[in-house]
């Protein structure tokens, strides 16, 4: 049975006694109602997990760490999901599932046709909210390194961070099949997917992506929603390239 897992953003070391941060302590004692003596797992996002025994010392939650496990449960390759801002709770859903599927970097884009528009304090609060979703999804899925979340940015700035990533644009009218392309290039190690908003990318944005070398690809004969496309492409790519 899987151990209860907690994100613990403090230095962790084998054979030490540590005090759980407030949020982790509340989750363990109040939400999960774990008893003293329960074995739990901790990770701080820098790789590996630490297992130990939970104790309560005058109401303070502490863990005696007695084991380090190096496994990070990562994909063998790198996937960057470049997602145009979607409305409602869709972004929360996409980010959570991207973590579970093994995406290692997430770039939210303020597209021309994005319904959701963020700025100022609202933008900062949403970034913090998304970061908390990443941490929670890592706890649930067993990942020991956090998916990297970049700040919301305009499309033209994305290419400053993609480096040697092989870039693809999800397009139902694309002439190139993702499946066939990946099978023809089995040694790919860094791939990125541009996923448009509900209204799709503008013609100007499509031209910019094409100019920067992004390849239009299609995946099946059906049109996928923005909250489905990136997850489907990421999952399929990891399977086709043998990264699972």
PDB file of C-alpha atoms in Angstrom:
ATOM      1  CA  UNK A   1       0.000   0.000   0.000  1.00  0.00           C
ATOM      2  CA  UNK A   2       1.325   3.448  -0.958  1.00  0.00           C
ATOM      3  CA  UNK A   3       2.508   5.621   1.905  1.00  0.00           C
ATOM      4  CA  UNK A   4       0.863   8.992   2.626  1.00  0.00           C
ATOM      5  CA  UNK A   5       3.030  11.534   0.793  1.00  0.00           C
ATOM      6  CA  UNK A   6       3.718  15.163   1.650  1.00  0.00           C
ATOM      7  CA  UNK A   7       5.492  17.967  -0.178  1.00  0.00           C
ATOM      8  CA  UNK A   8       7.936  19.394   2.333  1.00  0.00           C
ATOM      9  CA  UNK A   9       9.898  22.394   0.927  1.00  0.00           C
ATOM     10  CA  UNK A  10      12.717  22.262   3.470  1.00  0.00           C
ATOM     11  CA  UNK A  11      16.134  20.543   3.510  1.00  0.00           C
ATOM     12  CA  UNK A  12      15.669  16.802   4.070  1.00  0.00           C
ATOM     13  CA  UNK A  13      18.348  14.334   5.114  1.00  0.00           C
ATOM     14  CA  UNK A  14      18.400  10.667   6.049  1.00  0.00           C
ATOM     15  CA  UNK A  15      18.617   9.749   9.750  1.00  0.00           C
ATOM     16  CA  UNK A  16      17.355  13.118  10.995  1.00  0.00           C
ATOM     17  CA  UNK A  17      14.343  14.341  12.953  1.00  0.00           C
ATOM     18  CA  UNK A  18      12.486  17.159  11.195  1.00  0.00           C
ATOM     19  CA  UNK A  19       9.445  19.255  12.071  1.00  0.00           C
ATOM     20  CA  UNK A  20       6.791  19.278   9.375  1.00  0.00           C
ATOM     21  CA  UNK A  21       5.910  22.682   7.898  1.00  0.00           C
ATOM     22  CA  UNK A  22       2.511  24.038   8.906  1.00  0.00           C
ATOM     23  CA  UNK A  23       0.607  22.983   5.771  1.00  0.00           C
ATOM     24  CA  UNK A  24       1.993  19.431   5.741  1.00  0.00           C
ATOM     25  CA  UNK A  25       1.391  19.072   9.477  1.00  0.00           C
ATOM     26  CA  UNK A  26      -2.226  20.211   9.105  1.00  0.00           C
ATOM     27  CA  UNK A  27      -2.782  17.826   6.213  1.00  0.00           C
ATOM     28  CA  UNK A  28      -1.329  14.887   8.144  1.00  0.00           C
ATOM     29  CA  UNK A  29      -2.948  15.534  11.510  1.00  0.00           C
ATOM     30  CA  UNK A  30      -6.225  17.258  10.719  1.00  0.00           C
ATOM     31  CA  UNK A  31      -7.186  16.245   7.164  1.00  0.00           C
ATOM     32  CA  UNK A  32      -5.901  12.664   7.063  1.00  0.00           C
ATOM     33  CA  UNK A  33      -6.036  12.125  10.842  1.00  0.00           C
ATOM     34  CA  UNK A  34      -2.855  10.067  10.775  1.00  0.00           C
ATOM     35  CA  UNK A  35      -1.817   8.489  14.043  1.00  0.00           C
ATOM     36  CA  UNK A  36       1.564   8.635  15.694  1.00  0.00           C
ATOM     37  CA  UNK A  37       3.785   5.850  14.431  1.00  0.00           C
ATOM     38  CA  UNK A  38       2.447   6.034  10.860  1.00  0.00           C
ATOM     39  CA  UNK A  39       5.105   5.630   8.171  1.00  0.00           C
ATOM     40  CA  UNK A  40       4.968   8.478   5.650  1.00  0.00           C
ATOM     41  CA  UNK A  41       6.968   9.772   2.676  1.00  0.00           C
ATOM     42  CA  UNK A  42       8.341  13.290   2.207  1.00  0.00           C
ATOM     43  CA  UNK A  43       9.797  15.018  -0.854  1.00  0.00           C
ATOM     44  CA  UNK A  44      11.036  18.558  -1.400  1.00  0.00           C
ATOM     45  CA  UNK A  45      11.029  18.615  -5.203  1.00  0.00           C
ATOM     46  CA  UNK A  46      14.802  18.256  -5.582  1.00  0.00           C
ATOM     47  CA  UNK A  47      14.745  14.533  -6.295  1.00  0.00           C
ATOM     48  CA  UNK A  48      14.040  11.349  -4.400  1.00  0.00           C
ATOM     49  CA  UNK A  49      11.796  10.819  -1.411  1.00  0.00           C
ATOM     50  CA  UNK A  50      12.468  10.365   2.284  1.00  0.00           C
ATOM     51  CA  UNK A  51      10.485   7.894   4.360  1.00  0.00           C
ATOM     52  CA  UNK A  52      10.085   8.020   8.099  1.00  0.00           C
ATOM     53  CA  UNK A  53       7.848   7.691  11.129  1.00  0.00           C
ATOM     54  CA  UNK A  54       5.369  10.386  12.150  1.00  0.00           C
ATOM     55  CA  UNK A  55       5.390  11.612  15.770  1.00  0.00           C
ATOM     56  CA  UNK A  56       3.438  14.287  17.644  1.00  0.00           C
ATOM     57  CA  UNK A  57       5.444  16.147  20.280  1.00  0.00           C
ATOM     58  CA  UNK A  58       3.125  18.422  22.280  1.00  0.00           C
ATOM     59  CA  UNK A  59       1.006  18.930  19.195  1.00  0.00           C
ATOM     60  CA  UNK A  60       3.982  19.496  16.888  1.00  0.00           C
ATOM     61  CA  UNK A  61       4.193  17.048  13.969  1.00  0.00           C
ATOM     62  CA  UNK A  62       7.667  15.597  13.512  1.00  0.00           C
ATOM     63  CA  UNK A  63       9.145  12.882  11.325  1.00  0.00           C
ATOM     64  CA  UNK A  64      12.104  10.639  12.076  1.00  0.00           C
ATOM     65  CA  UNK A  65      13.562  10.052   8.627  1.00  0.00           C
ATOM     66  CA  UNK A  66      15.061   6.593   8.270  1.00  0.00           C
ATOM     67  CA  UNK A  67      15.147   5.867   4.532  1.00  0.00           C
ATOM     68  CA  UNK A  68      15.948   7.650   1.256  1.00  0.00           C
ATOM     69  CA  UNK A  69      14.627   6.385  -2.093  1.00  0.00           C
ATOM     70  CA  UNK A  70      16.255   7.900  -5.175  1.00  0.00           C
ATOM     71  CA  UNK A  71      13.509   7.029  -7.693  1.00  0.00           C
ATOM     72  CA  UNK A  72      11.932  10.164  -9.201  1.00  0.00           C
ATOM     73  CA  UNK A  73       9.326   8.365 -11.335  1.00  0.00           C
ATOM     74  CA  UNK A  74      10.019  10.638 -14.297  1.00  0.00           C
ATOM     75  CA  UNK A  75       9.602   9.998 -17.999  1.00  0.00           C
ATOM     76  CA  UNK A  76      12.754   9.066 -19.912  1.00  0.00           C
ATOM     77  CA  UNK A  77      12.323  12.130 -22.138  1.00  0.00           C
ATOM     78  CA  UNK A  78      11.192  15.731 -21.737  1.00  0.00           C
ATOM     79  CA  UNK A  79       7.774  17.131 -22.637  1.00  0.00           C
ATOM     80  CA  UNK A  80       6.977  20.840 -22.607  1.00  0.00           C
ATOM     81  CA  UNK A  81       3.306  21.753 -22.742  1.00  0.00           C
ATOM     82  CA  UNK A  82       2.764  25.276 -24.092  1.00  0.00           C
ATOM     83  CA  UNK A  83      -0.857  25.878 -23.205  1.00  0.00           C
ATOM     84  CA  UNK A  84      -2.929  28.923 -24.158  1.00  0.00           C
ATOM     85  CA  UNK A  85      -4.944  30.181 -21.200  1.00  0.00           C
ATOM     86  CA  UNK A  86      -8.284  28.390 -21.006  1.00  0.00           C
ATOM     87  CA  UNK A  87     -11.427  29.550 -19.248  1.00  0.00           C
ATOM     88  CA  UNK A  88     -12.991  28.410 -15.984  1.00  0.00           C
ATOM     89  CA  UNK A  89     -11.373  25.531 -14.138  1.00  0.00           C
ATOM     90  CA  UNK A  90      -9.876  24.054 -17.297  1.00  0.00           C
ATOM     91  CA  UNK A  91      -6.368  25.300 -16.538  1.00  0.00           C
ATOM     92  CA  UNK A  92      -6.471  23.659 -13.104  1.00  0.00           C
ATOM     93  CA  UNK A  93      -7.478  20.375 -14.719  1.00  0.00           C
ATOM     94  CA  UNK A  94      -4.826  20.572 -17.438  1.00  0.00           C
ATOM     95  CA  UNK A  95      -2.025  21.350 -14.985  1.00  0.00           C
ATOM     96  CA  UNK A  96      -3.015  18.597 -12.562  1.00  0.00           C
ATOM     97  CA  UNK A  97      -3.207  15.936 -15.285  1.00  0.00           C
ATOM     98  CA  UNK A  98      -0.003  17.150 -16.964  1.00  0.00           C
ATOM     99  CA  UNK A  99       1.823  16.451 -13.706  1.00  0.00           C
ATOM    100  CA  UNK A 100       0.307  12.974 -13.486  1.00  0.00           C
ATOM    101  CA  UNK A 101       1.298  12.180 -17.079  1.00  0.00           C
ATOM    102  CA  UNK A 102       4.916  13.228 -16.549  1.00  0.00           C
ATOM    103  CA  UNK A 103       5.115  16.577 -18.366  1.00  0.00           C
ATOM    104  CA  UNK A 104       8.248  18.250 -17.046  1.00  0.00           C
ATOM    105  CA  UNK A 105       7.626  21.879 -18.077  1.00  0.00           C
ATOM    106  CA  UNK A 106       4.432  23.925 -18.442  1.00  0.00           C
ATOM    107  CA  UNK A 107       4.261  27.314 -20.162  1.00  0.00           C
ATOM    108  CA  UNK A 108       0.942  29.200 -19.923  1.00  0.00           C
ATOM    109  CA  UNK A 109       0.403  31.574 -22.834  1.00  0.00           C
ATOM    110  CA  UNK A 110      -1.834  34.630 -23.052  1.00  0.00           C
ATOM    111  CA  UNK A 111      -3.093  33.980 -26.571  1.00  0.00           C
ATOM    112  CA  UNK A 112      -4.965  36.532 -28.669  1.00  0.00           C
ATOM    113  CA  UNK A 113      -8.190  34.516 -28.408  1.00  0.00           C
ATOM    114  CA  UNK A 114      -7.835  33.409 -24.790  1.00  0.00           C
ATOM    115  CA  UNK A 115     -11.064  34.058 -22.901  1.00  0.00           C
ATOM    116  CA  UNK A 116      -9.179  34.160 -19.612  1.00  0.00           C
ATOM    117  CA  UNK A 117      -7.129  37.327 -19.172  1.00  0.00           C
ATOM    118  CA  UNK A 118      -4.871  37.740 -16.141  1.00  0.00           C
ATOM    119  CA  UNK A 119      -2.765  40.606 -14.859  1.00  0.00           C
ATOM    120  CA  UNK A 120      -1.442  42.178 -11.674  1.00  0.00           C
ATOM    121  CA  UNK A 121      -2.436  40.692  -8.333  1.00  0.00           C
ATOM    122  CA  UNK A 122      -4.937  38.349  -9.987  1.00  0.00           C
ATOM    123  CA  UNK A 123      -2.191  36.868 -12.144  1.00  0.00           C
ATOM    124  CA  UNK A 124       0.166  36.436  -9.184  1.00  0.00           C
ATOM    125  CA  UNK A 125      -2.553  34.734  -7.148  1.00  0.00           C
ATOM    126  CA  UNK A 126      -3.376  32.370 -10.021  1.00  0.00           C
ATOM    127  CA  UNK A 127       0.305  31.431 -10.466  1.00  0.00           C
ATOM    128  CA  UNK A 128       0.495  30.557  -6.765  1.00  0.00           C
ATOM    129  CA  UNK A 129      -2.706  28.542  -7.087  1.00  0.00           C
ATOM    130  CA  UNK A 130      -1.297  26.581 -10.016  1.00  0.00           C
ATOM    131  CA  UNK A 131       1.928  25.920  -8.116  1.00  0.00           C
ATOM    132  CA  UNK A 132      -0.094  24.468  -5.243  1.00  0.00           C
ATOM    133  CA  UNK A 133      -1.915  22.209  -7.717  1.00  0.00           C
ATOM    134  CA  UNK A 134       1.447  20.955  -9.008  1.00  0.00           C
ATOM    135  CA  UNK A 135       2.614  20.139  -5.492  1.00  0.00           C
ATOM    136  CA  UNK A 136      -0.615  18.325  -4.665  1.00  0.00           C
ATOM    137  CA  UNK A 137      -0.555  16.373  -7.935  1.00  0.00           C
ATOM    138  CA  UNK A 138       3.038  15.304  -7.239  1.00  0.00           C
ATOM    139  CA  UNK A 139       1.976  14.057  -3.808  1.00  0.00           C
ATOM    140  CA  UNK A 140      -0.806  11.997  -5.354  1.00  0.00           C
ATOM    141  CA  UNK A 141       1.055  10.655  -8.393  1.00  0.00           C
ATOM    142  CA  UNK A 142       4.344   9.735  -6.742  1.00  0.00           C
ATOM    143  CA  UNK A 143       6.503  12.283  -8.587  1.00  0.00           C
ATOM    144  CA  UNK A 144       9.452  13.507  -6.543  1.00  0.00           C
ATOM    145  CA  UNK A 145      10.429  16.439  -8.758  1.00  0.00           C
ATOM    146  CA  UNK A 146       7.990  19.268  -9.428  1.00  0.00           C
ATOM    147  CA  UNK A 147       6.793  20.086 -12.916  1.00  0.00           C
ATOM    148  CA  UNK A 148       8.380  23.428 -13.841  1.00  0.00           C
ATOM    149  CA  UNK A 149       5.800  26.188 -14.164  1.00  0.00           C
ATOM    150  CA  UNK A 150       6.849  29.270 -16.111  1.00  0.00           C
ATOM    151  CA  UNK A 151       5.109  32.654 -15.751  1.00  0.00           C
ATOM    152  CA  UNK A 152       2.201  33.497 -18.054  1.00  0.00           C
ATOM    153  CA  UNK A 153       3.689  35.096 -21.152  1.00  0.00           C
ATOM    154  CA  UNK A 154       2.929  36.156 -24.700  1.00  0.00           C
ATOM    155  CA  UNK A 155       3.638  33.709 -27.486  1.00  0.00           C
ATOM    156  CA  UNK A 156       6.526  35.712 -28.932  1.00  0.00           C
ATOM    157  CA  UNK A 157       8.467  35.260 -25.676  1.00  0.00           C
ATOM    158  CA  UNK A 158       8.046  31.484 -25.488  1.00  0.00           C
ATOM    159  CA  UNK A 159      10.753  30.815 -28.057  1.00  0.00           C
ATOM    160  CA  UNK A 160      13.387  32.330 -25.773  1.00  0.00           C
ATOM    161  CA  UNK A 161      12.962  29.308 -23.470  1.00  0.00           C
ATOM    162  CA  UNK A 162      12.419  26.376 -25.841  1.00  0.00           C
ATOM    163  CA  UNK A 163      16.067  25.925 -26.898  1.00  0.00           C
ATOM    164  CA  UNK A 164      16.618  22.663 -28.766  1.00  0.00           C
ATOM    165  CA  UNK A 165      13.066  21.413 -28.168  1.00  0.00           C
ATOM    166  CA  UNK A 166      11.302  19.864 -31.171  1.00  0.00           C
ATOM    167  CA  UNK A 167       8.112  21.923 -31.379  1.00  0.00           C
ATOM    168  CA  UNK A 168       4.708  20.844 -32.656  1.00  0.00           C
ATOM    169  CA  UNK A 169       1.427  22.710 -33.142  1.00  0.00           C
ATOM    170  CA  UNK A 170      -1.738  20.707 -32.565  1.00  0.00           C
ATOM    171  CA  UNK A 171      -3.810  21.249 -35.710  1.00  0.00           C
ATOM    172  CA  UNK A 172      -6.720  19.003 -36.825  1.00  0.00           C
ATOM    173  CA  UNK A 173      -5.935  19.994 -40.419  1.00  0.00           C
ATOM    174  CA  UNK A 174      -2.218  19.250 -40.117  1.00  0.00           C
ATOM    175  CA  UNK A 175      -0.870  17.069 -42.906  1.00  0.00           C
ATOM    176  CA  UNK A 176       1.693  15.347 -40.676  1.00  0.00           C
ATOM    177  CA  UNK A 177       0.632  12.516 -38.375  1.00  0.00           C
ATOM    178  CA  UNK A 178       2.149  12.773 -34.901  1.00  0.00           C
ATOM    179  CA  UNK A 179       2.244   8.995 -34.581  1.00  0.00           C
ATOM    180  CA  UNK A 180       4.076   8.464 -37.858  1.00  0.00           C
ATOM    181  CA  UNK A 181       6.507  11.319 -37.220  1.00  0.00           C
ATOM    182  CA  UNK A 182       7.506  10.057 -33.786  1.00  0.00           C
ATOM    183  CA  UNK A 183       7.966   6.518 -35.056  1.00  0.00           C
ATOM    184  CA  UNK A 184      10.280   7.864 -37.746  1.00  0.00           C
ATOM    185  CA  UNK A 185      12.290   9.807 -35.129  1.00  0.00           C
ATOM    186  CA  UNK A 186      12.531   7.418 -32.154  1.00  0.00           C
ATOM    187  CA  UNK A 187      15.582   9.155 -30.652  1.00  0.00           C
ATOM    188  CA  UNK A 188      13.764  12.407 -29.884  1.00  0.00           C
ATOM    189  CA  UNK A 189      14.368  13.487 -26.315  1.00  0.00           C
ATOM    190  CA  UNK A 190      12.815  16.973 -26.018  1.00  0.00           C
ATOM    191  CA  UNK A 191       9.409  17.714 -27.489  1.00  0.00           C
ATOM    192  CA  UNK A 192       6.967  20.570 -27.003  1.00  0.00           C
ATOM    193  CA  UNK A 193       3.307  21.015 -27.926  1.00  0.00           C
ATOM    194  CA  UNK A 194       1.523  24.296 -28.623  1.00  0.00           C
ATOM    195  CA  UNK A 195      -2.111  23.958 -27.565  1.00  0.00           C
ATOM    196  CA  UNK A 196      -4.469  26.759 -28.558  1.00  0.00           C
ATOM    197  CA  UNK A 197      -7.356  28.293 -26.578  1.00  0.00           C
ATOM    198  CA  UNK A 198     -11.041  27.512 -27.107  1.00  0.00           C
ATOM    199  CA  UNK A 199     -11.149  29.757 -30.173  1.00  0.00           C
ATOM    200  CA  UNK A 200      -7.889  28.446 -31.603  1.00  0.00           C
ATOM    201  CA  UNK A 201      -4.684  30.298 -32.466  1.00  0.00           C
ATOM    202  CA  UNK A 202      -4.943  33.424 -34.609  1.00  0.00           C
ATOM    203  CA  UNK A 203      -3.429  33.394 -38.085  1.00  0.00           C
ATOM    204  CA  UNK A 204      -0.703  35.731 -36.839  1.00  0.00           C
ATOM    205  CA  UNK A 205       0.193  33.313 -34.051  1.00  0.00           C
ATOM    206  CA  UNK A 206       0.220  30.334 -36.412  1.00  0.00           C
ATOM    207  CA  UNK A 207       2.593  32.179 -38.754  1.00  0.00           C
ATOM    208  CA  UNK A 208       4.882  33.050 -35.834  1.00  0.00           C
ATOM    209  CA  UNK A 209       5.052  29.432 -34.680  1.00  0.00           C
ATOM    210  CA  UNK A 210       5.728  28.237 -38.198  1.00  0.00           C
ATOM    211  CA  UNK A 211       8.485  30.843 -38.622  1.00  0.00           C
ATOM    212  CA  UNK A 212      10.105  29.528 -35.433  1.00  0.00           C
ATOM    213  CA  UNK A 213      10.154  25.979 -36.808  1.00  0.00           C
ATOM    214  CA  UNK A 214       7.097  24.488 -35.107  1.00  0.00           C
ATOM    215  CA  UNK A 215       5.556  21.643 -37.126  1.00  0.00           C
ATOM    216  CA  UNK A 216       1.795  21.285 -37.621  1.00  0.00           C
ATOM    217  CA  UNK A 217       0.647  17.831 -36.609  1.00  0.00           C
ATOM    218  CA  UNK A 218      -2.684  16.077 -36.325  1.00  0.00           C
ATOM    219  CA  UNK A 219      -3.633  13.280 -33.971  1.00  0.00           C
ATOM    220  CA  UNK A 220      -6.602  11.260 -35.146  1.00  0.00           C
ATOM    221  CA  UNK A 221      -9.574  12.424 -37.158  1.00  0.00           C
ATOM    222  CA  UNK A 222     -11.452  14.127 -34.313  1.00  0.00           C
ATOM    223  CA  UNK A 223     -11.140  17.673 -32.992  1.00  0.00           C
ATOM    224  CA  UNK A 224      -9.991  17.701 -29.381  1.00  0.00           C
ATOM    225  CA  UNK A 225     -10.883  20.376 -26.857  1.00  0.00           C
ATOM    226  CA  UNK A 226      -8.121  22.556 -25.431  1.00  0.00           C
ATOM    227  CA  UNK A 227      -8.285  20.710 -22.090  1.00  0.00           C
ATOM    228  CA  UNK A 228      -7.916  17.349 -23.867  1.00  0.00           C
ATOM    229  CA  UNK A 229      -5.444  17.958 -26.682  1.00  0.00           C
ATOM    230  CA  UNK A 230      -2.226  18.547 -24.752  1.00  0.00           C
ATOM    231  CA  UNK A 231      -2.846  15.675 -22.377  1.00  0.00           C
ATOM    232  CA  UNK A 232      -3.658  13.266 -25.203  1.00  0.00           C
ATOM    233  CA  UNK A 233      -0.598  14.291 -27.221  1.00  0.00           C
ATOM    234  CA  UNK A 234       1.702  14.074 -24.211  1.00  0.00           C
ATOM    235  CA  UNK A 235       0.454  10.654 -23.160  1.00  0.00           C
ATOM    236  CA  UNK A 236       0.577   9.231 -26.683  1.00  0.00           C
ATOM    237  CA  UNK A 237       4.069  10.608 -27.331  1.00  0.00           C
ATOM    238  CA  UNK A 238       5.473   9.134 -24.128  1.00  0.00           C
ATOM    239  CA  UNK A 239       4.042   5.744 -25.068  1.00  0.00           C
ATOM    240  CA  UNK A 240       5.173   5.822 -28.721  1.00  0.00           C
ATOM    241  CA  UNK A 241       8.718   6.879 -27.797  1.00  0.00           C
ATOM    242  CA  UNK A 242       8.928   4.346 -24.973  1.00  0.00           C
ATOM    243  CA  UNK A 243       9.353   6.938 -22.223  1.00  0.00           C
ATOM    244  CA  UNK A 244       6.804   5.404 -19.840  1.00  0.00           C
TER     245      UNK A 244
END
